[in-house]
Amino acid sequence: MEKYIVTGGSRLHGKVTISGAKNAAVAILPATVLARDVCVLENIPNISDVTALLNILRALGARVRLLDKTTVEIDTTHLTEPVVPHELAKPLRASYYFLGALLGRCGRADVSLPGGCNFGGVRPIDQHIKGFRALGAEVSVNYGMVHMTSEALVGEHIYFDVVSVGATMNVMLAAVKARGVTILENAAKEPHIVDLANFLNSMGADIRGAGTDVIKIHGVDVLHGTEYSIIPDQIEAGTYMVAAAATGGDVLVENVIPKHLESIIDKLRRAGATVEEFDDAVRVSRTGRLQHVNVKTMPHPGFPTDMQPQMTTMLCCAEGTSIVSEGVWDNRFKYVDELRKMGANIQVDGKVAVVEGVERLTGAPVKALDLRAGAAMLIAGLMADGITEVEEIHHIERGYSSLVDKLRSLGADIRKVSYDDDPLREAL
Ligand code: EPU
């Protein structure tokens, strides 16, 4: 068991390079099974979600070779049974992308219901199942396993009842191999949807309209191997941008697509930060006091829900009252109790948090309740007076590459310790 120990007060300064996008990589890795061939993926983030997916690929019979720290070669010529058991699927949400990918490849998939961040309620997959059924698959769920079979997938006009990143990507994965044309309406528009479509097109798929709410897919019989570089991570970039503004720092965030960061840039500017945009970098700095802003999370191009905990945390020390409304998940404010331990003044009513700015936070032992809530605890620790200990950091390591090294290179006082090395624990 490990935890992060953060001593607050340092203003982050310097340069940080953003890694490949988690939420693109976690769909593209399963997508490699659609070709009986070799794919080379560059700009793969070094995170535990990727490790978990590579383990699933190996268990399915793929040959996986790391060519360097961020490049992986995956040979899916020979696969065994299209089955992903609970032990392999449970660490992460994205294991469910093997449903669409294996259905497209084998006409059959048995995949355990996924794990991943728990936002306090059920994370349904009804829209995924609706899409698979529309393409002609028979779907049943027994004892936590989703079983799907199909004689032949056939393109269909599918209207999603809610805008879902996962359902859009999963159904796209199966539809690329369906006979005829599939039209996905009310599709999600996140940058990772476009990246998955670009990857599939580079394998020979015919997908148009990704990034809009109508995606048209002409099914093809065969997909081939490809070489592809994954886009930079919008949320990792946003997290460092908010950390820079929150600590009154000055950070050049490199290897980003500024267009993906517009909603975050807008809120940071309104909160009193200066943001300069370059071709593939943004520089965030702040000298004056943080100002209150209201934030509502929405599907892309709205403000991303995966930046909500980090932004709420920054606003804890802004002048005035900020209102943060969560428009995607029903229960994504559980981490607020952890911030209160550090002196934050936040009232939550359902999907709305009212943040009264305080002068300062103070360090405390807190938990990373999920991936982005964990990132928020680190930002709180960097802003706070004194020492913050963040436990349950496995959540954070699911999604942030080389986090400690990157933060230390920006001047943060952070270290990772094993509970066994912890002198306080020994004294207990
Ligand atoms: N929903 C349904 N039915 C479905 C699917 C979703 O009702 O079949 C609802 C959900 O309950 C939620 C909303 O639709 O209220 C949006 O869910 P979505 O399917 O878009 O989320 P997801 O695909 O499960 C991905 C990211 C999340 C991110 C959301 C929203 C991955 C692996 N996960 O989840 O990322 O919060 O999109 O942008 O791509 C994270 O990276 O920290 C993370 C949690």
Short mmCIF file of N, CA, C and O and ligand atoms in Angstrom, two decimals, residues 22-23 26 49 93-94 96-97 117 119 122-129 162-167 169 188 190 192 235 299 305-306 328-330 332 370-372 398, ligand 1:
data_model
loop_
_atom_site.label_atom_id
_atom_site.label_comp_id
_atom_site.label_asym_id
_atom_site.label_seq_id
_atom_site.Cartn_x
_atom_site.Cartn_y
_atom_site.Cartn_z
N LYS A 22 -5.67 8.89 -21.95
CA LYS A 22 -6.18 7.64 -21.36
C LYS A 22 -7.46 7.18 -22.06
O LYS A 22 -7.56 6.02 -22.47
N ASN A 23 -8.43 8.08 -22.17
CA ASN A 23 -9.74 7.61 -22.63
C ASN A 23 -9.78 7.32 -24.13
O ASN A 23 -10.74 6.73 -24.61
N VAL A 26 -7.68 3.62 -24.03
CA VAL A 26 -8.42 2.47 -23.47
C VAL A 26 -9.48 1.93 -24.45
O VAL A 26 -10.00 0.83 -24.23
N ASP A 49 -4.35 1.54 -16.10
CA ASP A 49 -5.45 1.10 -16.98
C ASP A 49 -4.89 0.47 -18.26
O ASP A 49 -5.44 -0.49 -18.78
N ARG A 93 -13.10 0.42 -16.06
CA ARG A 93 -14.34 0.56 -16.80
C ARG A 93 -14.19 0.10 -18.25
O ARG A 93 -15.04 -0.54 -18.84
N ALA A 94 -13.05 0.47 -18.82
CA ALA A 94 -12.89 0.35 -20.27
C ALA A 94 -12.77 -1.09 -20.75
O ALA A 94 -12.76 -1.33 -21.95
N TYR A 96 -14.98 -2.93 -20.94
CA TYR A 96 -16.19 -3.22 -21.73
C TYR A 96 -16.03 -2.92 -23.22
O TYR A 96 -16.87 -3.30 -24.01
N TYR A 97 -14.94 -2.25 -23.62
CA TYR A 97 -14.75 -2.05 -25.06
C TYR A 97 -14.41 -3.37 -25.78
O TYR A 97 -14.49 -3.44 -27.00
N CYS A 117 -14.21 3.89 -11.93
CA CYS A 117 -14.58 4.85 -10.89
C CYS A 117 -16.02 4.65 -10.47
O CYS A 117 -16.91 4.44 -11.29
N PHE A 119 -19.06 6.45 -8.96
CA PHE A 119 -19.59 7.78 -8.64
C PHE A 119 -20.83 7.68 -7.76
O PHE A 119 -21.71 8.51 -7.81
N VAL A 122 -25.20 3.35 -9.91
CA VAL A 122 -24.95 2.37 -10.96
C VAL A 122 -24.42 3.13 -12.18
O VAL A 122 -24.84 4.24 -12.45
N ARG A 123 -23.48 2.53 -12.90
CA ARG A 123 -23.09 3.12 -14.19
C ARG A 123 -23.68 2.21 -15.25
O ARG A 123 -23.09 1.17 -15.59
N PRO A 124 -24.85 2.56 -15.79
CA PRO A 124 -25.55 1.64 -16.67
C PRO A 124 -24.86 1.46 -18.02
O PRO A 124 -24.11 2.34 -18.45
N ILE A 125 -25.12 0.33 -18.68
CA ILE A 125 -24.63 0.14 -20.05
C ILE A 125 -25.79 -0.19 -20.99
O ILE A 125 -25.61 -0.84 -22.01
N ASP A 126 -26.98 0.28 -20.61
CA ASP A 126 -28.16 -0.02 -21.42
C ASP A 126 -28.03 0.50 -22.86
O ASP A 126 -28.52 -0.13 -23.80
N GLN A 127 -27.37 1.64 -23.04
CA GLN A 127 -27.25 2.20 -24.40
C GLN A 127 -26.28 1.39 -25.26
O GLN A 127 -26.45 1.29 -26.47
N HIS A 128 -25.27 0.80 -24.61
CA HIS A 128 -24.36 -0.09 -25.34
C HIS A 128 -25.18 -1.29 -25.85
O HIS A 128 -25.11 -1.67 -27.02
N ILE A 129 -25.96 -1.86 -24.92
CA ILE A 129 -26.71 -3.07 -25.25
C ILE A 129 -27.77 -2.77 -26.32
O ILE A 129 -27.96 -3.55 -27.26
N VAL A 162 -29.28 8.74 -24.34
CA VAL A 162 -28.43 9.71 -23.62
C VAL A 162 -27.12 9.81 -24.40
O VAL A 162 -26.74 8.89 -25.12
N VAL A 163 -26.45 10.96 -24.23
CA VAL A 163 -25.15 11.12 -24.89
C VAL A 163 -24.13 10.33 -24.06
O VAL A 163 -23.86 10.67 -22.92
N SER A 164 -23.61 9.26 -24.64
CA SER A 164 -22.70 8.38 -23.90
C SER A 164 -21.41 8.15 -24.69
O SER A 164 -21.44 7.66 -25.82
N VAL A 165 -20.29 8.51 -24.05
CA VAL A 165 -18.98 8.27 -24.66
C VAL A 165 -18.81 6.77 -24.89
O VAL A 165 -18.47 6.31 -25.98
N GLY A 166 -19.04 5.99 -23.82
CA GLY A 166 -18.80 4.55 -23.89
C GLY A 166 -19.67 3.88 -24.94
O GLY A 166 -19.19 3.05 -25.72
N ALA A 167 -20.96 4.20 -24.96
CA ALA A 167 -21.86 3.54 -25.91
C ALA A 167 -21.49 3.92 -27.34
O ALA A 167 -21.48 3.07 -28.25
N MET A 169 -18.54 4.70 -28.54
CA MET A 169 -17.31 4.01 -28.96
C MET A 169 -17.56 2.50 -29.11
O MET A 169 -17.08 1.88 -30.06
N ALA A 188 -21.81 10.88 -28.79
CA ALA A 188 -20.89 11.76 -28.04
C ALA A 188 -19.85 12.35 -29.00
O ALA A 188 -19.58 11.77 -30.06
N GLU A 190 -16.65 13.75 -27.87
CA GLU A 190 -15.37 13.98 -27.18
C GLU A 190 -14.19 13.76 -28.13
O GLU A 190 -14.29 12.96 -29.08
N HIS A 192 -11.72 11.90 -27.81
CA HIS A 192 -11.34 10.47 -27.91
C HIS A 192 -12.25 9.70 -28.86
O HIS A 192 -11.87 8.66 -29.36
N ILE A 235 -7.52 15.75 -20.26
CA ILE A 235 -7.79 15.89 -18.82
C ILE A 235 -6.47 15.99 -18.04
O ILE A 235 -6.38 16.73 -17.06
N PRO A 299 -21.46 17.23 -21.68
CA PRO A 299 -20.70 16.49 -22.70
C PRO A 299 -19.93 17.48 -23.59
O PRO A 299 -20.32 18.65 -23.71
N THR A 305 -16.71 16.84 -17.30
CA THR A 305 -16.96 16.34 -15.93
C THR A 305 -15.68 15.83 -15.29
O THR A 305 -15.52 15.93 -14.07
N ASP A 306 -14.73 15.33 -16.11
CA ASP A 306 -13.50 14.79 -15.53
C ASP A 306 -12.55 15.88 -15.03
O ASP A 306 -11.49 15.58 -14.49
N VAL A 328 -23.29 15.59 -15.86
CA VAL A 328 -23.10 14.28 -16.50
C VAL A 328 -23.40 13.13 -15.53
O VAL A 328 -24.19 12.24 -15.85
N TRP A 329 -22.78 13.17 -14.35
CA TRP A 329 -22.95 12.08 -13.38
C TRP A 329 -23.88 12.50 -12.25
O TRP A 329 -23.90 13.68 -11.88
N ASP A 330 -24.61 11.52 -11.68
CA ASP A 330 -25.57 11.84 -10.62
C ASP A 330 -24.89 12.16 -9.29
O ASP A 330 -25.44 12.87 -8.47
N ARG A 332 -21.20 13.00 -8.21
CA ARG A 332 -19.75 13.15 -8.36
C ARG A 332 -19.19 14.19 -7.40
O ARG A 332 -18.18 14.83 -7.68
N ASP A 370 -11.65 8.43 -6.09
CA ASP A 370 -11.62 7.91 -7.47
C ASP A 370 -10.51 8.67 -8.20
O ASP A 370 -9.81 9.50 -7.59
N LEU A 371 -10.38 8.41 -9.50
CA LEU A 371 -9.24 8.96 -10.24
C LEU A 371 -9.17 10.50 -10.20
O LEU A 371 -8.16 11.08 -9.79
N ARG A 372 -10.23 11.16 -10.62
CA ARG A 372 -10.16 12.64 -10.71
C ARG A 372 -10.29 13.27 -9.33
O ARG A 372 -9.72 14.34 -9.07
N ARG A 398 -4.28 5.01 -12.09
CA ARG A 398 -5.02 4.48 -13.25
C ARG A 398 -4.93 5.44 -14.43
O ARG A 398 -5.14 5.02 -15.57
N1 EPU B 1 -25.32 6.39 -19.38
C1 EPU B 1 -26.51 5.72 -19.44
N2 EPU B 1 -26.55 4.53 -20.14
C2 EPU B 1 -25.45 4.02 -20.77
C3 EPU B 1 -24.24 4.72 -20.71
C4 EPU B 1 -24.19 5.91 -20.00
O1 EPU B 1 -27.51 6.15 -18.88
O2 EPU B 1 -25.57 2.95 -21.39
C5 EPU B 1 -25.24 7.67 -18.63
C6 EPU B 1 -24.27 7.62 -17.45
O3 EPU B 1 -24.90 7.12 -16.30
C7 EPU B 1 -23.84 9.07 -17.34
C8 EPU B 1 -23.89 9.58 -18.78
O4 EPU B 1 -24.69 8.65 -19.51
O5 EPU B 1 -24.78 9.78 -16.58
C9 EPU B 1 -22.55 9.68 -19.46
O6 EPU B 1 -21.85 8.44 -19.38
P1 EPU B 1 -20.79 7.98 -20.47
O7 EPU B 1 -21.25 6.69 -21.04
O8 EPU B 1 -20.52 9.11 -21.39
O9 EPU B 1 -19.52 7.70 -19.58
P2 EPU B 1 -18.48 6.49 -19.73
O10 EPU B 1 -18.28 6.17 -21.14
O11 EPU B 1 -18.85 5.42 -18.77
C10 EPU B 1 -16.42 8.03 -20.05
C11 EPU B 1 -15.09 8.23 -19.38
C12 EPU B 1 -15.31 8.91 -18.03
C13 EPU B 1 -16.06 10.23 -18.22
C14 EPU B 1 -17.34 10.00 -19.04
C15 EPU B 1 -18.04 11.30 -19.42
C16 EPU B 1 -13.83 6.36 -20.19
C17 EPU B 1 -13.19 5.05 -19.91
N3 EPU B 1 -14.48 6.93 -19.18
O12 EPU B 1 -17.17 7.20 -19.17
O13 EPU B 1 -14.01 9.19 -17.56
O14 EPU B 1 -16.40 10.78 -16.99
O15 EPU B 1 -17.04 9.29 -20.25
O16 EPU B 1 -17.18 12.12 -20.16
O17 EPU B 1 -13.74 6.88 -21.29
C18 EPU B 1 -12.28 9.45 -16.02
O18 EPU B 1 -11.49 9.44 -16.97
O19 EPU B 1 -11.98 9.82 -14.86
C19 EPU B 1 -13.68 9.05 -16.25
C20 EPU B 1 -14.49 8.67 -15.29
#
